mmCIF file of C-alpha atoms in Angstrom:
data_model
loop_
_atom_site.group_PDB
_atom_site.id
_atom_site.type_symbol
_atom_site.label_atom_id
_atom_site.label_comp_id
_atom_site.label_asym_id
_atom_site.label_seq_id
_atom_site.Cartn_x
_atom_site.Cartn_y
_atom_site.Cartn_z
ATOM 1 C CA MET U 1 37.839 -1.956 -17.931
ATOM 2 C CA LYS U 2 37.174 -5.684 -18.146
ATOM 3 C CA ILE U 3 33.862 -6.861 -19.577
ATOM 4 C CA ILE U 4 32.942 -8.566 -16.296
ATOM 5 C CA TYR U 5 32.862 -5.154 -14.586
ATOM 6 C CA TYR U 6 30.015 -4.126 -16.879
ATOM 7 C CA ILE U 7 27.776 -6.964 -15.771
ATOM 8 C CA ILE U 8 28.700 -7.540 -12.106
ATOM 9 C CA PRO U 9 26.496 -4.717 -10.690
ATOM 10 C CA VAL U 10 23.418 -5.897 -12.615
ATOM 11 C CA ILE U 11 23.756 -9.567 -11.671
ATOM 12 C CA ALA U 12 24.855 -8.891 -8.081
ATOM 13 C CA GLY U 13 22.009 -6.406 -7.583
ATOM 14 C CA TRP U 14 19.474 -8.938 -8.837
ATOM 15 C CA ILE U 15 20.867 -11.729 -6.636
ATOM 16 C CA LEU U 16 20.810 -9.473 -3.565
ATOM 17 C CA ASP U 17 17.187 -8.572 -4.260
ATOM 18 C CA LEU U 18 16.365 -12.246 -4.768
ATOM 19 C CA ILE U 19 17.873 -13.172 -1.398
ATOM 20 C CA ILE U 20 17.272 -10.146 0.825
ATOM 21 C CA GLY U 21 14.527 -8.092 -0.765
ATOM 22 C CA ASP U 22 13.794 -4.469 0.014
ATOM 23 C CA PRO U 23 14.809 -3.618 3.611
ATOM 24 C CA HIS U 24 12.235 -1.572 5.549
ATOM 25 C CA CYS U 25 14.725 1.122 6.474
ATOM 26 C CA ILE U 26 14.048 4.834 6.807
ATOM 27 C CA TYR U 27 17.441 5.530 5.193
ATOM 28 C CA HIS U 28 16.707 3.582 2.022
ATOM 29 C CA PRO U 29 17.687 5.907 -0.877
ATOM 30 C CA VAL U 30 14.234 5.810 -2.488
ATOM 31 C CA ARG U 31 12.642 6.712 0.859
ATOM 32 C CA LEU U 32 15.115 9.585 1.189
ATOM 33 C CA ILE U 33 14.060 10.782 -2.268
ATOM 34 C CA GLY U 34 10.461 10.610 -1.058
ATOM 35 C CA TRP U 35 11.409 12.603 2.050
ATOM 36 C CA LEU U 36 12.991 15.306 -0.127
ATOM 37 C CA ILE U 37 9.919 15.475 -2.367
ATOM 38 C CA GLY U 38 7.677 15.825 0.691
ATOM 39 C CA LYS U 39 9.814 18.644 2.117
ATOM 40 C CA LEU U 40 9.891 20.542 -1.187
ATOM 41 C CA ASP U 41 6.154 20.003 -1.612
ATOM 42 C CA LYS U 42 5.504 21.713 1.735
ATOM 43 C CA MET U 43 7.946 24.515 0.935
ATOM 44 C CA LEU U 44 6.793 25.315 -2.597
ATOM 45 C CA TYR U 45 3.068 24.561 -2.767
ATOM 46 C CA LYS U 46 0.664 27.365 -1.918
ATOM 47 C CA ASP U 47 -3.052 26.981 -2.465
ATOM 48 C CA THR U 48 -3.367 30.701 -3.236
ATOM 49 C CA ASP U 49 -0.960 30.542 -6.205
ATOM 50 C CA SER U 50 -2.316 30.816 -9.732
ATOM 51 C CA ASN U 51 -2.460 27.624 -11.796
ATOM 52 C CA ARG U 52 0.486 28.832 -13.898
ATOM 53 C CA LYS U 53 2.571 29.517 -10.794
ATOM 54 C CA LYS U 54 1.696 26.101 -9.369
ATOM 55 C CA TYR U 55 2.881 24.485 -12.607
ATOM 56 C CA TYR U 56 6.229 26.310 -12.583
ATOM 57 C CA LYS U 57 6.760 25.567 -8.905
ATOM 58 C CA GLY U 58 6.083 21.899 -9.617
ATOM 59 C CA MET U 59 8.656 22.071 -12.394
ATOM 60 C CA LEU U 60 11.150 23.650 -9.975
ATOM 61 C CA LEU U 61 10.534 20.812 -7.499
ATOM 62 C CA TRP U 62 11.233 18.314 -10.297
ATOM 63 C CA VAL U 63 14.516 20.011 -11.255
ATOM 64 C CA LEU U 64 15.729 20.227 -7.648
ATOM 65 C CA VAL U 65 14.947 16.559 -6.933
ATOM 66 C CA MET U 66 16.654 15.419 -10.146
ATOM 67 C CA LEU U 67 19.753 17.537 -9.469
ATOM 68 C CA ALA U 68 19.994 16.235 -5.907
ATOM 69 C CA THR U 69 19.462 12.598 -6.912
ATOM 70 C CA GLY U 70 21.803 12.678 -9.897
ATOM 71 C CA GLY U 71 24.440 14.694 -8.054
ATOM 72 C CA VAL U 72 24.573 12.556 -4.919
ATOM 73 C CA THR U 73 24.535 9.179 -6.701
ATOM 74 C CA THR U 74 27.081 10.205 -9.361
ATOM 75 C CA ALA U 75 29.408 11.744 -6.772
ATOM 76 C CA GLY U 76 29.068 8.701 -4.533
ATOM 77 C CA LEU U 77 29.979 6.291 -7.313
ATOM 78 C CA TYR U 78 32.872 8.505 -8.408
ATOM 79 C CA ILE U 79 34.314 8.498 -4.883
ATOM 80 C CA PHE U 80 34.036 4.714 -4.511
ATOM 81 C CA TYR U 81 35.575 4.032 -7.929
ATOM 82 C CA ARG U 82 38.401 6.458 -7.079
ATOM 83 C CA ILE U 83 39.188 4.341 -4.005
ATOM 84 C CA ASN U 84 39.494 1.248 -6.197
ATOM 85 C CA VAL U 85 37.492 -0.759 -8.723
ATOM 86 C CA THR U 86 36.340 -3.299 -6.132
ATOM 87 C CA ALA U 87 34.873 -0.583 -3.901
ATOM 88 C CA GLY U 88 33.155 0.954 -6.911
ATOM 89 C CA LEU U 89 31.677 -2.359 -8.029
ATOM 90 C CA ILE U 90 30.396 -3.120 -4.528
ATOM 91 C CA ALA U 91 28.801 0.329 -4.272
ATOM 92 C CA GLU U 92 27.182 0.085 -7.710
ATOM 93 C CA SER U 93 25.966 -3.457 -6.996
ATOM 94 C CA VAL U 94 24.299 -2.293 -3.770
ATOM 95 C CA MET U 95 22.717 0.616 -5.637
ATOM 96 C CA CYS U 96 21.367 -1.722 -8.331
ATOM 97 C CA TYR U 97 19.996 -3.970 -5.594
ATOM 98 C CA GLN U 98 18.140 -0.996 -4.105
ATOM 99 C CA LEU U 99 16.540 -0.286 -7.485
ATOM 100 C CA ILE U 100 15.149 -3.760 -8.249
ATOM 101 C CA ALA U 101 11.889 -4.532 -6.445
ATOM 102 C CA ALA U 102 10.925 -8.073 -7.484
ATOM 103 C CA LYS U 103 11.108 -9.687 -4.044
ATOM 104 C CA SER U 104 9.337 -6.851 -2.246
ATOM 105 C CA LEU U 105 6.521 -6.957 -4.816
ATOM 106 C CA LYS U 106 6.159 -10.691 -4.297
ATOM 107 C CA ASP U 107 6.382 -10.482 -0.507
ATOM 108 C CA GLU U 108 3.832 -7.671 -0.176
ATOM 109 C CA SER U 109 1.338 -9.276 -2.561
ATOM 110 C CA MET U 110 1.726 -12.658 -0.859
ATOM 111 C CA LYS U 111 0.737 -11.035 2.445
ATOM 112 C CA VAL U 112 -2.586 -10.335 0.737
ATOM 113 C CA TYR U 113 -2.720 -13.937 -0.489
ATOM 114 C CA TYR U 114 -2.190 -15.427 2.980
ATOM 115 C CA ARG U 115 -4.756 -13.140 4.626
ATOM 116 C CA LEU U 116 -7.310 -14.148 1.984
ATOM 117 C CA LYS U 117 -6.524 -17.848 2.493
ATOM 118 C CA GLU U 118 -7.241 -17.289 6.196
ATOM 119 C CA ASN U 119 -10.583 -15.676 5.229
ATOM 120 C CA ASN U 120 -9.466 -12.553 7.074
ATOM 121 C CA ILE U 121 -10.930 -9.866 4.812
ATOM 122 C CA GLU U 122 -10.075 -6.955 7.120
ATOM 123 C CA LYS U 123 -6.388 -7.862 7.277
ATOM 124 C CA ALA U 124 -6.382 -8.576 3.536
ATOM 125 C CA ARG U 125 -7.802 -5.096 2.895
ATOM 126 C CA TYR U 126 -5.087 -3.598 5.058
ATOM 127 C CA ALA U 127 -2.357 -5.616 3.324
ATOM 128 C CA VAL U 128 -3.514 -4.597 -0.145
ATOM 129 C CA SER U 129 -3.863 -0.949 0.941
ATOM 130 C CA MET U 130 -0.089 -0.954 1.448
ATOM 131 C CA ILE U 131 0.547 -1.577 -2.264
ATOM 132 C CA VAL U 132 -2.317 0.160 -4.107
ATOM 133 C CA GLY U 133 -3.624 3.709 -4.343
ATOM 134 C CA ARG U 134 -7.347 2.940 -4.515
ATOM 135 C CA ASP U 135 -9.731 2.922 -1.572
ATOM 136 C CA THR U 136 -9.792 -0.575 -0.077
ATOM 137 C CA GLU U 137 -12.279 -0.268 2.813
ATOM 138 C CA LYS U 138 -15.185 -1.821 0.902
ATOM 139 C CA LEU U 139 -13.355 -4.272 -1.358
ATOM 140 C CA ASP U 140 -14.565 -7.871 -1.295
ATOM 141 C CA GLU U 141 -12.382 -10.940 -1.905
ATOM 142 C CA THR U 142 -12.503 -10.515 -5.688
ATOM 143 C CA GLY U 143 -11.727 -6.800 -5.488
ATOM 144 C CA ILE U 144 -8.788 -7.397 -3.158
ATOM 145 C CA THR U 145 -7.401 -10.155 -5.379
ATOM 146 C CA LYS U 146 -7.749 -8.022 -8.512
ATOM 147 C CA ALA U 147 -5.987 -5.118 -6.806
ATOM 148 C CA ALA U 148 -3.036 -7.318 -5.812
ATOM 149 C CA VAL U 149 -2.749 -8.894 -9.276
ATOM 150 C CA GLU U 150 -2.969 -5.507 -10.998
ATOM 151 C CA THR U 151 -0.285 -3.873 -8.872
ATOM 152 C CA VAL U 152 2.175 -6.749 -9.395
ATOM 153 C CA ALA U 153 1.501 -6.698 -13.147
ATOM 154 C CA GLU U 154 1.873 -2.919 -13.480
ATOM 155 C CA ASN U 155 4.932 -2.695 -11.231
ATOM 156 C CA THR U 156 6.747 -5.388 -13.192
ATOM 157 C CA SER U 157 7.537 -2.474 -15.484
ATOM 158 C CA ASP U 158 8.026 0.306 -12.902
ATOM 159 C CA GLY U 159 9.838 -1.837 -10.343
ATOM 160 C CA ILE U 160 12.018 -4.075 -12.513
ATOM 161 C CA ALA U 161 12.131 -3.459 -16.272
ATOM 162 C CA ALA U 162 12.347 0.349 -16.194
ATOM 163 C CA PRO U 163 15.106 0.608 -13.535
ATOM 164 C CA LEU U 164 17.111 -2.046 -15.405
ATOM 165 C CA PHE U 165 16.643 -0.155 -18.678
ATOM 166 C CA TYR U 166 18.192 2.983 -17.182
ATOM 167 C CA ILE U 167 20.896 1.047 -15.328
ATOM 168 C CA VAL U 168 21.956 -0.572 -18.602
ATOM 169 C CA PHE U 169 22.390 2.717 -20.467
ATOM 170 C CA PHE U 170 23.236 5.195 -17.678
ATOM 171 C CA GLY U 171 24.506 3.104 -14.773
ATOM 172 C CA ALA U 172 23.120 2.982 -11.242
ATOM 173 C CA ALA U 173 22.942 6.801 -11.068
ATOM 174 C CA GLY U 174 20.636 6.746 -14.106
ATOM 175 C CA GLY U 175 18.527 4.116 -12.384
ATOM 176 C CA PHE U 176 18.133 6.343 -9.331
ATOM 177 C CA MET U 177 17.199 9.329 -11.468
ATOM 178 C CA TYR U 178 14.473 7.185 -13.011
ATOM 179 C CA LYS U 179 13.311 6.242 -9.500
ATOM 180 C CA ALA U 180 13.189 9.926 -8.588
ATOM 181 C CA VAL U 181 10.859 10.621 -11.527
ATOM 182 C CA ASN U 182 8.718 7.620 -10.626
ATOM 183 C CA THR U 183 8.528 8.624 -6.952
ATOM 184 C CA MET U 184 7.556 12.198 -7.814
ATOM 185 C CA ASP U 185 4.734 10.875 -9.973
ATOM 186 C CA SER U 186 3.488 8.597 -7.177
ATOM 187 C CA MET U 187 3.568 11.440 -4.628
ATOM 188 C CA ILE U 188 2.420 14.529 -6.536
ATOM 189 C CA GLY U 189 1.301 13.286 -9.961
ATOM 190 C CA TYR U 190 -2.398 13.157 -9.074
ATOM 191 C CA LYS U 191 -5.216 14.769 -11.044
ATOM 192 C CA ASN U 192 -6.894 16.160 -7.934
ATOM 193 C CA ASP U 193 -7.547 19.735 -6.820
ATOM 194 C CA LYS U 194 -4.151 20.138 -5.153
ATOM 195 C CA TYR U 195 -1.851 18.519 -7.699
ATOM 196 C CA MET U 196 -3.657 19.100 -11.014
ATOM 197 C CA TYR U 197 -1.138 21.816 -11.953
ATOM 198 C CA PHE U 198 1.589 21.484 -9.318
ATOM 199 C CA GLY U 199 2.141 17.802 -10.149
ATOM 200 C CA ARG U 200 1.506 17.933 -13.888
ATOM 201 C CA PHE U 201 5.155 18.176 -14.939
ATOM 202 C CA ALA U 202 6.074 15.242 -12.682
ATOM 203 C CA ALA U 203 3.242 13.133 -14.134
ATOM 204 C CA LYS U 204 4.138 13.943 -17.748
ATOM 205 C CA SER U 205 7.832 13.259 -17.195
ATOM 206 C CA ASP U 206 6.937 9.860 -15.736
ATOM 207 C CA ASP U 207 4.953 9.105 -18.895
ATOM 208 C CA VAL U 208 8.020 9.972 -20.985
ATOM 209 C CA VAL U 209 10.620 7.948 -19.054
ATOM 210 C CA ASN U 210 8.343 4.889 -18.910
ATOM 211 C CA PHE U 211 7.347 4.944 -22.581
ATOM 212 C CA ILE U 212 10.033 2.555 -23.875
ATOM 213 C CA PRO U 213 10.433 0.387 -20.719
ATOM 214 C CA ALA U 214 6.674 -0.288 -20.471
ATOM 215 C CA ARG U 215 6.597 -1.628 -24.016
ATOM 216 C CA LEU U 216 9.777 -3.665 -23.598
ATOM 217 C CA ALA U 217 8.451 -5.113 -20.337
ATOM 218 C CA SER U 218 5.222 -6.136 -22.062
ATOM 219 C CA TRP U 219 6.966 -8.117 -24.784
ATOM 220 C CA ILE U 220 9.299 -9.714 -22.252
ATOM 221 C CA MET U 221 6.268 -10.675 -20.128
ATOM 222 C CA ILE U 222 4.618 -12.218 -23.184
ATOM 223 C CA ALA U 223 7.766 -14.310 -23.683
ATOM 224 C CA ALA U 224 7.729 -15.168 -19.965
ATOM 225 C CA THR U 225 4.134 -16.370 -20.323
ATOM 226 C CA GLY U 226 5.280 -18.710 -23.074
ATOM 227 C CA VAL U 227 8.076 -20.069 -20.879
ATOM 228 C CA VAL U 228 5.717 -20.669 -17.948
ATOM 229 C CA GLN U 229 3.084 -22.212 -20.235
ATOM 230 C CA ILE U 230 5.645 -24.734 -21.487
ATOM 231 C CA PHE U 231 7.162 -25.704 -18.142
ATOM 232 C CA SER U 232 4.306 -25.247 -15.645
ATOM 233 C CA LYS U 233 1.700 -27.872 -14.793
ATOM 234 C CA ASP U 234 -0.771 -25.026 -14.241
ATOM 235 C CA LYS U 235 -2.821 -24.741 -17.436
ATOM 236 C CA LYS U 236 -4.134 -21.253 -16.664
ATOM 237 C CA TYR U 237 -1.294 -19.526 -18.584
ATOM 238 C CA ASN U 238 -1.844 -18.699 -22.260
ATOM 239 C CA MET U 239 0.777 -16.888 -24.350
ATOM 240 C CA LYS U 240 -1.511 -16.527 -27.371
ATOM 241 C CA ASP U 241 -4.161 -14.733 -25.302
ATOM 242 C CA ALA U 242 -1.479 -12.623 -23.595
ATOM 243 C CA LEU U 243 -0.448 -11.297 -27.009
ATOM 244 C CA ARG U 244 -4.049 -10.872 -28.192
ATOM 245 C CA ILE U 245 -5.238 -8.941 -25.142
ATOM 246 C CA TYR U 246 -2.058 -6.854 -25.124
ATOM 247 C CA ARG U 247 -2.660 -5.721 -28.683
ATOM 248 C CA ARG U 248 -6.312 -4.974 -27.958
ATOM 249 C CA ASP U 249 -6.270 -3.435 -24.465
ATOM 250 C CA LYS U 250 -2.819 -1.875 -23.998
ATOM 251 C CA HIS U 251 -4.288 1.639 -24.249
ATOM 252 C CA ASN U 252 -7.231 1.026 -21.862
ATOM 253 C CA HIS U 253 -5.903 3.489 -19.305
ATOM 254 C CA SER U 254 -5.610 7.259 -18.944
ATOM 255 C CA SER U 255 -1.838 6.790 -18.618
ATOM 256 C CA PRO U 256 -0.090 5.883 -21.895
ATOM 257 C CA ASN U 257 1.960 3.189 -20.126
ATOM 258 C CA SER U 258 0.010 1.692 -17.218
ATOM 259 C CA ALA U 259 -2.123 -0.799 -19.156
ATOM 260 C CA HIS U 260 0.724 -2.444 -21.066
ATOM 261 C CA THR U 261 1.969 -5.114 -18.649
ATOM 262 C CA GLU U 262 -1.467 -5.245 -17.030
ATOM 263 C CA SER U 263 -3.075 -6.218 -20.347
ATOM 264 C CA VAL U 264 -0.441 -8.914 -20.894
ATOM 265 C CA CYS U 265 -1.176 -10.320 -17.433
ATOM 266 C CA ALA U 266 -4.949 -10.242 -17.994
ATOM 267 C CA GLY U 267 -4.567 -12.174 -21.239
ATOM 268 C CA ALA U 268 -1.971 -14.568 -19.827
ATOM 269 C CA LEU U 269 -4.250 -15.557 -16.931
ATOM 270 C CA GLY U 270 -7.561 -15.310 -18.802
ATOM 271 C CA VAL U 271 -9.091 -12.808 -16.369
ATOM 272 C CA ARG U 272 -10.600 -9.340 -16.549
ATOM 273 C CA LEU U 273 -8.784 -6.603 -14.640
ATOM 274 C CA ALA U 274 -9.186 -2.847 -14.031
ATOM 275 C CA GLY U 275 -12.646 -1.244 -14.272
ATOM 276 C CA ASP U 276 -14.186 1.351 -11.940
ATOM 277 C CA ASN U 277 -12.665 1.982 -8.513
ATOM 278 C CA TYR U 278 -12.838 4.557 -5.735
ATOM 279 C CA TYR U 279 -9.895 6.891 -5.129
ATOM 280 C CA PHE U 280 -9.962 9.300 -2.167
ATOM 281 C CA GLY U 281 -13.706 8.702 -1.858
ATOM 282 C CA LYS U 282 -14.482 9.490 -5.507
ATOM 283 C CA LEU U 283 -15.576 6.956 -8.130
ATOM 284 C CA VAL U 284 -13.132 6.846 -11.044
ATOM 285 C CA LYS U 285 -14.477 5.139 -14.149
ATOM 286 C CA LYS U 286 -11.950 3.053 -16.075
ATOM 287 C CA PRO U 287 -12.314 0.616 -18.970
ATOM 288 C CA TYR U 288 -11.838 -3.084 -18.334
ATOM 289 C CA ILE U 289 -8.684 -4.897 -19.398
ATOM 290 C CA GLY U 290 -8.967 -8.502 -20.574
ATOM 291 C CA ASP U 291 -11.839 -10.901 -21.174
ATOM 292 C CA ASP U 292 -14.079 -12.210 -18.421
ATOM 293 C CA SER U 293 -13.198 -15.807 -19.343
ATOM 294 C CA ARG U 294 -13.201 -16.926 -15.717
ATOM 295 C CA PRO U 295 -13.534 -15.290 -12.285
ATOM 296 C CA VAL U 296 -10.425 -13.897 -10.644
ATOM 297 C CA GLU U 297 -9.344 -16.275 -7.864
ATOM 298 C CA ILE U 298 -6.936 -16.064 -4.953
ATOM 299 C CA GLU U 299 -4.408 -18.354 -6.671
ATOM 300 C CA ASP U 300 -3.994 -15.706 -9.386
ATOM 301 C CA ILE U 301 -1.816 -13.781 -6.931
ATOM 302 C CA LYS U 302 0.624 -16.701 -6.960
ATOM 303 C CA ARG U 303 0.359 -16.968 -10.732
ATOM 304 C CA VAL U 304 1.171 -13.314 -11.353
ATOM 305 C CA ASN U 305 4.192 -13.615 -9.046
ATOM 306 C CA ILE U 306 5.494 -16.517 -11.119
ATOM 307 C CA LEU U 307 5.134 -14.286 -14.189
ATOM 308 C CA LEU U 308 6.912 -11.517 -12.275
ATOM 309 C CA TYR U 309 9.920 -13.694 -11.465
ATOM 310 C CA VAL U 310 10.264 -15.224 -14.929
ATOM 311 C CA THR U 311 9.925 -11.773 -16.501
ATOM 312 C CA THR U 312 12.591 -10.444 -14.125
ATOM 313 C CA PHE U 313 14.942 -13.296 -15.063
ATOM 314 C CA LEU U 314 14.476 -12.580 -18.777
ATOM 315 C CA CYS U 315 15.011 -8.849 -18.129
ATOM 316 C CA ILE U 316 18.306 -9.633 -16.380
ATOM 317 C CA ILE U 317 19.458 -11.787 -19.303
ATOM 318 C CA MET U 318 18.603 -8.995 -21.733
ATOM 319 C CA ALA U 319 20.265 -6.355 -19.536
ATOM 320 C CA VAL U 320 23.492 -8.359 -19.333
ATOM 321 C CA ALA U 321 23.453 -8.969 -23.093
ATOM 322 C CA VAL U 322 23.016 -5.261 -23.861
ATOM 323 C CA ARG U 323 25.764 -4.288 -21.387
ATOM 324 C CA ILE U 324 28.116 -6.704 -23.154
ATOM 325 C CA ILE U 325 27.192 -5.191 -26.539
ATOM 326 C CA ILE U 326 27.824 -1.676 -25.168
ATOM 327 C CA PHE U 327 31.228 -2.784 -23.843
ATOM 328 C CA LEU U 328 32.217 -4.369 -27.151
ATOM 329 C CA GLY U 329 31.025 -1.275 -29.000
ATOM 330 C CA ARG U 330 33.261 0.950 -26.878
ATOM 331 C CA MET U 331 36.200 -1.390 -27.422
ATOM 332 C CA CYS U 332 35.794 -0.972 -31.183
ATOM 333 C CA VAL U 333 35.789 2.840 -31.064
#
């Protein structure tokens, strides 16, 4: 196989995301994975089960979703590549496109930005509620802005770096299996009365698969901060502080991975993120991330999106480079 075949799906997928973004379609593969999780949740979960039984049923759900996702995507790619290489490359490129979420992250967070610029707090609350898990009904302008910045920062890992990591080493099917783990965590990985045991395996597996990508994404975002600091007229970016806050605050979260890119962003922009928030009507206490050097402002939503796009570009360069190395390594065997 020619070396170009190793890099076409990654580059084409990124370009498609850059141009088109995530289509709001019920038949999007990730939404279908979510549909399957929801169906299995209803079938398997019983409130009367013991905690041990809930845990094993949650594990069974995880196995079934992974088998379905891996089986369908691998079989699909096999069929298209059996037709011919061009069909296979087109199919894998489309799959990679469906896994990269840079444009949708930017578009959804910018909806929050525009509602805030219009001083329409109610619509801004609604817009941010579409991309965060916290309660948004009582958030003020600062709270809404922080929520938007935090979700873009955190999802730079989950929505771009991590899928690319698994695409590079395991192809598009590996990327979809990662997405299945990530979607299970977002749907059943809660520490509430219902999912404390049923969703525990899903939550822990998400911690495992994101361990390396979250750390890689953080260092790439630090480099991206340096690039933006050099070329941007906006003097709010600071690579030195991005590195300092990352080293200090990267573990300021109950999840072992969630604070990594968020701490880089907080340091890069010189703002304080995280802290206490309400989830499902209950106050959840969380440590702060970053220094309170200046107040969070609406323009920080634009700034974090610039970081998102530069980080994505650097991730693509790294992904292509690693794919080339893998190809050359196989040629030498």
